[in-house]
C-alpha cells in the first residue's frame, strides 16, 4: 500500500529564507508527483507536476525535484514571503483497481513571518 | 490551469436531512471526477471515483447508499450526503483531471465545509 509522508508537519520561518519541503513515498511505481498549496478553508491549488520520467520542474520561486528510486521529492521555495504561508501537500499518482488515483501526504503547514 | 468549481462553499444542515454538493469543470470535459474528504489536520482521503454515464466506484469503507454520486454530464458531478449526521461534518473536495494537460494534472474545487447540527 502506497504511503506518502511529509515531515515536519509544521514549519515557521522568518521572511526571506530559502526553504526545502520534503515528501517521501513507499512505492516507486508512480505516474507522477504533484505539489499543492492549500489555504485555510480552501481547496487545493496545483503548484507543480513532475512526471515519473522527469527529475524536476520549476515555476517562479518554486522548484520541485523527484527521485523515484529513493521515493523522495523536495519542494524548494526561494526567498520566502509571508504570502507563502499555507499548507503544502504532495501527492503521488498511481494506478489502483484500473483507475489513476492520487495518494496524499498529510501536508506541512508553513508560516512565514514578516 | 483548468478551473473546477464547487458549490456551495459551506453549508449547515440539520441532522437527518440531505445535502447536495456540485462539482463542475468549467473549461474542459471530465469523464472522471474524484470526491475527497478531509478532516482537520489530516490528509485528503479519496471517497469515490465518479464516472460519467456509469456508476461511481467507492473506496473501501465508504457507504454508497449514504454518499450518492451522480455524474450525468461531462462537466458536472454531484455528491449527495443522505440522512446527514454530525459525524458527517467535514470538508469535502472534488477534483477532475484535465486530459488536455500533460499526464493528467489534477485540478481541485474550492471545497465545501459541511456542518451537521
Short mmCIF file of C-alpha atoms in Angstrom, two decimals:
data_model
loop_
_atom_site.label_atom_id
_atom_site.label_comp_id
_atom_site.label_asym_id
_atom_site.label_seq_id
_atom_site.Cartn_x
_atom_site.Cartn_y
_atom_site.Cartn_z
CA UNK A 1 0.00 0.00 0.00
CA UNK A 2 1.36 3.37 -1.04
CA UNK A 3 2.07 5.75 1.84
CA UNK A 4 3.13 9.37 1.50
CA UNK A 5 4.90 11.12 4.34
CA UNK A 6 5.69 14.79 4.88
CA UNK A 7 7.99 15.79 7.69
CA UNK A 8 7.88 18.10 9.57
CA UNK A 9 4.16 18.71 9.98
CA UNK A 10 4.74 22.42 10.54
CA UNK A 11 7.47 24.98 9.95
CA UNK A 12 7.79 28.63 10.98
CA UNK A 13 10.49 30.78 9.41
CA UNK A 14 11.36 34.46 9.02
CA UNK A 15 10.74 36.14 5.71
CA UNK A 16 13.47 35.80 3.09
CA UNK A 17 14.67 32.32 3.94
CA UNK A 18 15.09 29.63 1.30
CA UNK A 19 13.05 26.59 2.22
CA UNK A 20 13.08 22.87 1.45
CA UNK A 21 9.93 20.84 1.97
CA UNK A 22 10.27 17.08 1.96
CA UNK A 23 7.97 14.34 0.71
CA UNK A 24 8.62 10.60 0.73
CA UNK A 25 6.62 7.71 -0.71
CA UNK A 26 6.94 3.97 -0.20
CA UNK A 27 6.21 2.60 -3.68
CA UNK A 28 8.24 3.94 -6.60
CA UNK A 29 5.68 2.77 -9.19
CA UNK A 30 4.08 6.17 -9.69
CA UNK A 31 2.88 8.05 -12.76
CA UNK A 32 3.65 11.47 -11.43
CA UNK A 33 4.00 13.54 -8.29
CA UNK A 34 2.17 16.77 -7.69
CA UNK A 35 2.70 19.54 -5.14
CA UNK A 36 -0.31 21.54 -3.97
CA UNK A 37 -0.94 24.54 -1.80
CA UNK A 38 -3.99 24.77 0.47
CA UNK A 39 -5.04 27.95 2.24
CA UNK A 40 -7.24 27.62 5.37
CA UNK A 41 -10.75 26.50 4.49
CA UNK A 42 -10.00 26.44 0.79
CA UNK A 43 -9.43 23.89 -1.92
CA UNK A 44 -6.11 22.87 -3.40
CA UNK A 45 -4.08 24.87 -5.86
CA UNK A 46 -1.73 22.89 -8.07
CA UNK A 47 1.82 24.20 -7.88
CA UNK A 48 3.99 21.78 -9.82
CA UNK A 49 3.54 18.44 -11.55
CA UNK A 50 6.54 16.18 -12.11
CA UNK A 51 6.09 13.27 -14.45
CA UNK A 52 7.70 9.97 -13.49
CA UNK A 53 10.24 10.38 -16.29
CA UNK A 54 11.28 13.84 -15.11
CA UNK A 55 13.63 14.85 -12.34
CA UNK A 56 12.50 18.40 -11.65
CA UNK A 57 10.11 21.20 -12.53
CA UNK A 58 10.36 24.93 -11.92
CA UNK A 59 7.81 27.69 -11.66
CA UNK A 60 8.93 31.12 -10.49
CA UNK A 61 10.40 30.82 -6.99
CA UNK A 62 9.38 27.18 -6.76
CA UNK A 63 11.44 24.19 -7.79
CA UNK A 64 10.41 20.59 -7.25
CA UNK A 65 12.62 17.56 -7.69
CA UNK A 66 11.79 13.89 -7.90
CA UNK A 67 13.94 10.85 -7.14
CA UNK A 68 11.76 7.84 -7.84
CA UNK A 69 14.34 5.25 -6.89
CA UNK A 70 14.68 6.62 -3.38
CA UNK A 71 11.00 7.55 -3.10
CA UNK A 72 11.60 11.21 -2.43
CA UNK A 73 10.59 14.63 -3.66
CA UNK A 74 11.54 18.07 -2.44
CA UNK A 75 9.86 21.41 -2.98
CA UNK A 76 12.27 24.32 -2.85
CA UNK A 77 10.89 27.79 -2.13
CA UNK A 78 13.31 30.63 -2.75
CA UNK A 79 13.20 33.90 -0.83
CA UNK A 80 10.10 33.04 1.16
CA UNK A 81 7.39 35.67 1.66
CA UNK A 82 4.52 35.99 4.17
CA UNK A 83 2.15 35.24 1.29
CA UNK A 84 3.71 31.80 1.02
CA UNK A 85 2.12 30.88 4.36
CA UNK A 86 -0.18 27.91 3.71
CA UNK A 87 -0.29 24.13 3.96
CA UNK A 88 1.70 22.35 1.28
CA UNK A 89 0.69 18.85 0.24
CA UNK A 90 2.37 16.38 -2.03
CA UNK A 91 0.53 13.60 -3.78
CA UNK A 92 1.59 10.69 -5.96
CA UNK A 93 -0.45 9.37 -8.82
CA UNK A 94 -0.76 5.63 -9.21
CA UNK A 95 -3.00 3.02 -10.75
CA UNK A 96 -5.29 1.19 -8.39
CA UNK A 97 -8.12 -1.04 -9.49
CA UNK A 98 -7.74 0.05 -13.09
CA UNK A 99 -8.04 3.78 -12.48
CA UNK A 100 -5.49 6.51 -11.77
CA UNK A 101 -5.66 7.87 -8.22
CA UNK A 102 -3.86 10.33 -6.01
CA UNK A 103 -2.46 9.43 -2.61
CA UNK A 104 -1.77 12.45 -0.41
CA UNK A 105 0.58 13.20 2.42
CA UNK A 106 -0.83 14.95 5.50
CA UNK A 107 0.73 18.22 4.46
CA UNK A 108 3.16 20.67 6.00
CA UNK A 109 1.88 23.92 7.47
CA UNK A 110 4.25 26.74 6.60
CA UNK A 111 4.25 30.08 8.37
CA UNK A 112 6.48 32.83 7.01
CA UNK A 113 6.82 35.67 9.49
CA UNK A 114 7.38 39.24 8.29
CA UNK B 1 -4.68 25.95 -15.44
CA UNK B 2 -8.09 24.36 -15.73
CA UNK B 3 -10.93 25.53 -13.49
CA UNK B 4 -13.05 23.32 -11.28
CA UNK B 5 -15.92 24.99 -9.46
CA UNK B 6 -17.54 23.52 -6.38
CA UNK B 7 -20.77 24.71 -4.82
CA UNK B 8 -21.71 25.51 -2.12
CA UNK B 9 -18.54 26.55 -0.31
CA UNK B 10 -20.18 25.94 3.04
CA UNK B 11 -23.46 24.53 4.29
CA UNK B 12 -25.09 23.94 7.66
CA UNK B 13 -27.88 21.39 7.84
CA UNK B 14 -29.96 19.63 10.45
CA UNK B 15 -29.31 16.04 11.37
CA UNK B 16 -31.35 13.69 9.20
CA UNK B 17 -31.56 15.94 6.16
CA UNK B 18 -29.74 15.52 2.84
CA UNK B 19 -27.21 17.86 1.27
CA UNK B 20 -26.13 18.05 -2.35
CA UNK B 21 -22.69 19.31 -3.41
CA UNK B 22 -21.93 20.16 -7.03
CA UNK B 23 -18.62 19.94 -8.83
CA UNK B 24 -18.25 21.47 -12.29
CA UNK B 25 -15.38 21.55 -14.75
CA UNK B 26 -15.72 24.98 -16.33
CA UNK B 27 -13.38 24.91 -19.30
CA UNK B 28 -12.85 21.24 -20.03
CA UNK B 29 -14.73 17.98 -20.10
CA UNK B 30 -14.13 15.45 -17.36
CA UNK B 31 -15.20 11.85 -17.83
CA UNK B 32 -13.87 11.16 -14.37
CA UNK B 33 -14.09 13.20 -11.19
CA UNK B 34 -12.93 12.38 -7.70
CA UNK B 35 -14.51 13.13 -4.34
CA UNK B 36 -12.35 13.55 -1.24
CA UNK B 37 -12.99 14.12 2.41
CA UNK B 38 -10.62 15.98 4.70
CA UNK B 39 -10.68 16.04 8.49
CA UNK B 40 -8.85 18.77 10.42
CA UNK B 41 -5.07 18.41 10.21
CA UNK B 42 -5.47 15.25 8.18
CA UNK B 43 -4.77 14.35 4.60
CA UNK B 44 -7.33 14.13 1.84
CA UNK B 45 -8.97 10.73 1.75
CA UNK B 46 -10.43 9.54 -1.52
CA UNK B 47 -14.09 8.61 -1.10
CA UNK B 48 -15.12 7.67 -4.61
CA UNK B 49 -14.42 7.99 -8.30
CA UNK B 50 -17.26 9.47 -10.31
CA UNK B 51 -17.59 8.15 -13.85
CA UNK B 52 -19.65 9.93 -16.47
CA UNK B 53 -22.58 7.80 -17.60
CA UNK B 54 -21.88 4.92 -15.24
CA UNK B 55 -21.83 4.02 -11.58
CA UNK B 56 -19.33 5.55 -9.23
CA UNK B 57 -16.55 3.47 -7.74
CA UNK B 58 -16.40 3.72 -3.97
CA UNK B 59 -13.36 3.24 -1.77
CA UNK B 60 -13.40 0.60 0.91
CA UNK B 61 -15.36 1.69 3.95
CA UNK B 62 -17.38 4.38 2.17
CA UNK B 63 -21.13 3.77 2.24
CA UNK B 64 -22.50 4.10 -1.27
CA UNK B 65 -26.07 4.47 -0.06
CA UNK B 66 -25.10 7.34 2.19
CA UNK B 67 -22.89 9.21 -0.25
CA UNK B 68 -24.76 9.24 -3.54
CA UNK B 69 -22.78 10.27 -6.58
CA UNK B 70 -24.21 11.25 -9.93
CA UNK B 71 -22.11 12.14 -12.97
CA UNK B 72 -24.78 12.89 -15.55
CA UNK B 73 -22.73 15.08 -17.88
CA UNK B 74 -19.11 15.61 -18.87
CA UNK B 75 -18.90 18.77 -16.80
CA UNK B 76 -20.92 18.02 -13.66
CA UNK B 77 -20.70 15.55 -10.81
CA UNK B 78 -22.79 15.75 -7.65
CA UNK B 79 -22.31 14.26 -4.20
CA UNK B 80 -25.38 13.92 -2.01
CA UNK B 81 -24.91 13.21 1.67
CA UNK B 82 -28.12 11.49 2.68
CA UNK B 83 -29.56 11.47 6.19
CA UNK B 84 -26.63 13.50 7.42
CA UNK B 85 -25.35 13.09 10.97
CA UNK B 86 -22.90 15.20 12.97
CA UNK B 87 -20.09 12.73 12.23
CA UNK B 88 -20.51 13.56 8.55
CA UNK B 89 -19.34 17.10 9.27
CA UNK B 90 -16.17 17.56 7.29
CA UNK B 91 -14.53 19.34 4.37
CA UNK B 92 -15.43 17.76 1.04
CA UNK B 93 -13.36 18.47 -2.08
CA UNK B 94 -13.76 17.34 -5.66
CA UNK B 95 -11.14 17.12 -8.35
CA UNK B 96 -11.04 16.50 -12.06
CA UNK B 97 -8.05 15.54 -14.17
CA UNK B 98 -7.66 17.69 -17.25
CA UNK B 99 -6.93 15.25 -20.02
CA UNK B 100 -5.70 18.08 -22.20
CA UNK B 101 -2.81 18.66 -19.80
CA UNK B 102 0.32 16.55 -19.90
CA UNK B 103 -0.02 13.41 -17.84
CA UNK B 104 -3.45 14.35 -16.46
CA UNK B 105 -2.73 17.07 -13.96
CA UNK B 106 -5.39 17.17 -11.24
CA UNK B 107 -7.36 20.34 -10.52
CA UNK B 108 -9.45 20.84 -7.43
CA UNK B 109 -12.58 22.68 -6.49
CA UNK B 110 -12.57 25.15 -3.63
CA UNK B 111 -14.12 22.66 -1.25
CA UNK B 112 -17.36 22.51 0.76
CA UNK B 113 -17.44 22.82 4.52
CA UNK B 114 -20.37 20.72 5.77
CA UNK B 115 -21.59 21.17 9.31
CA UNK B 116 -24.39 18.93 10.55
CA UNK B 117 -26.12 20.13 13.69
#
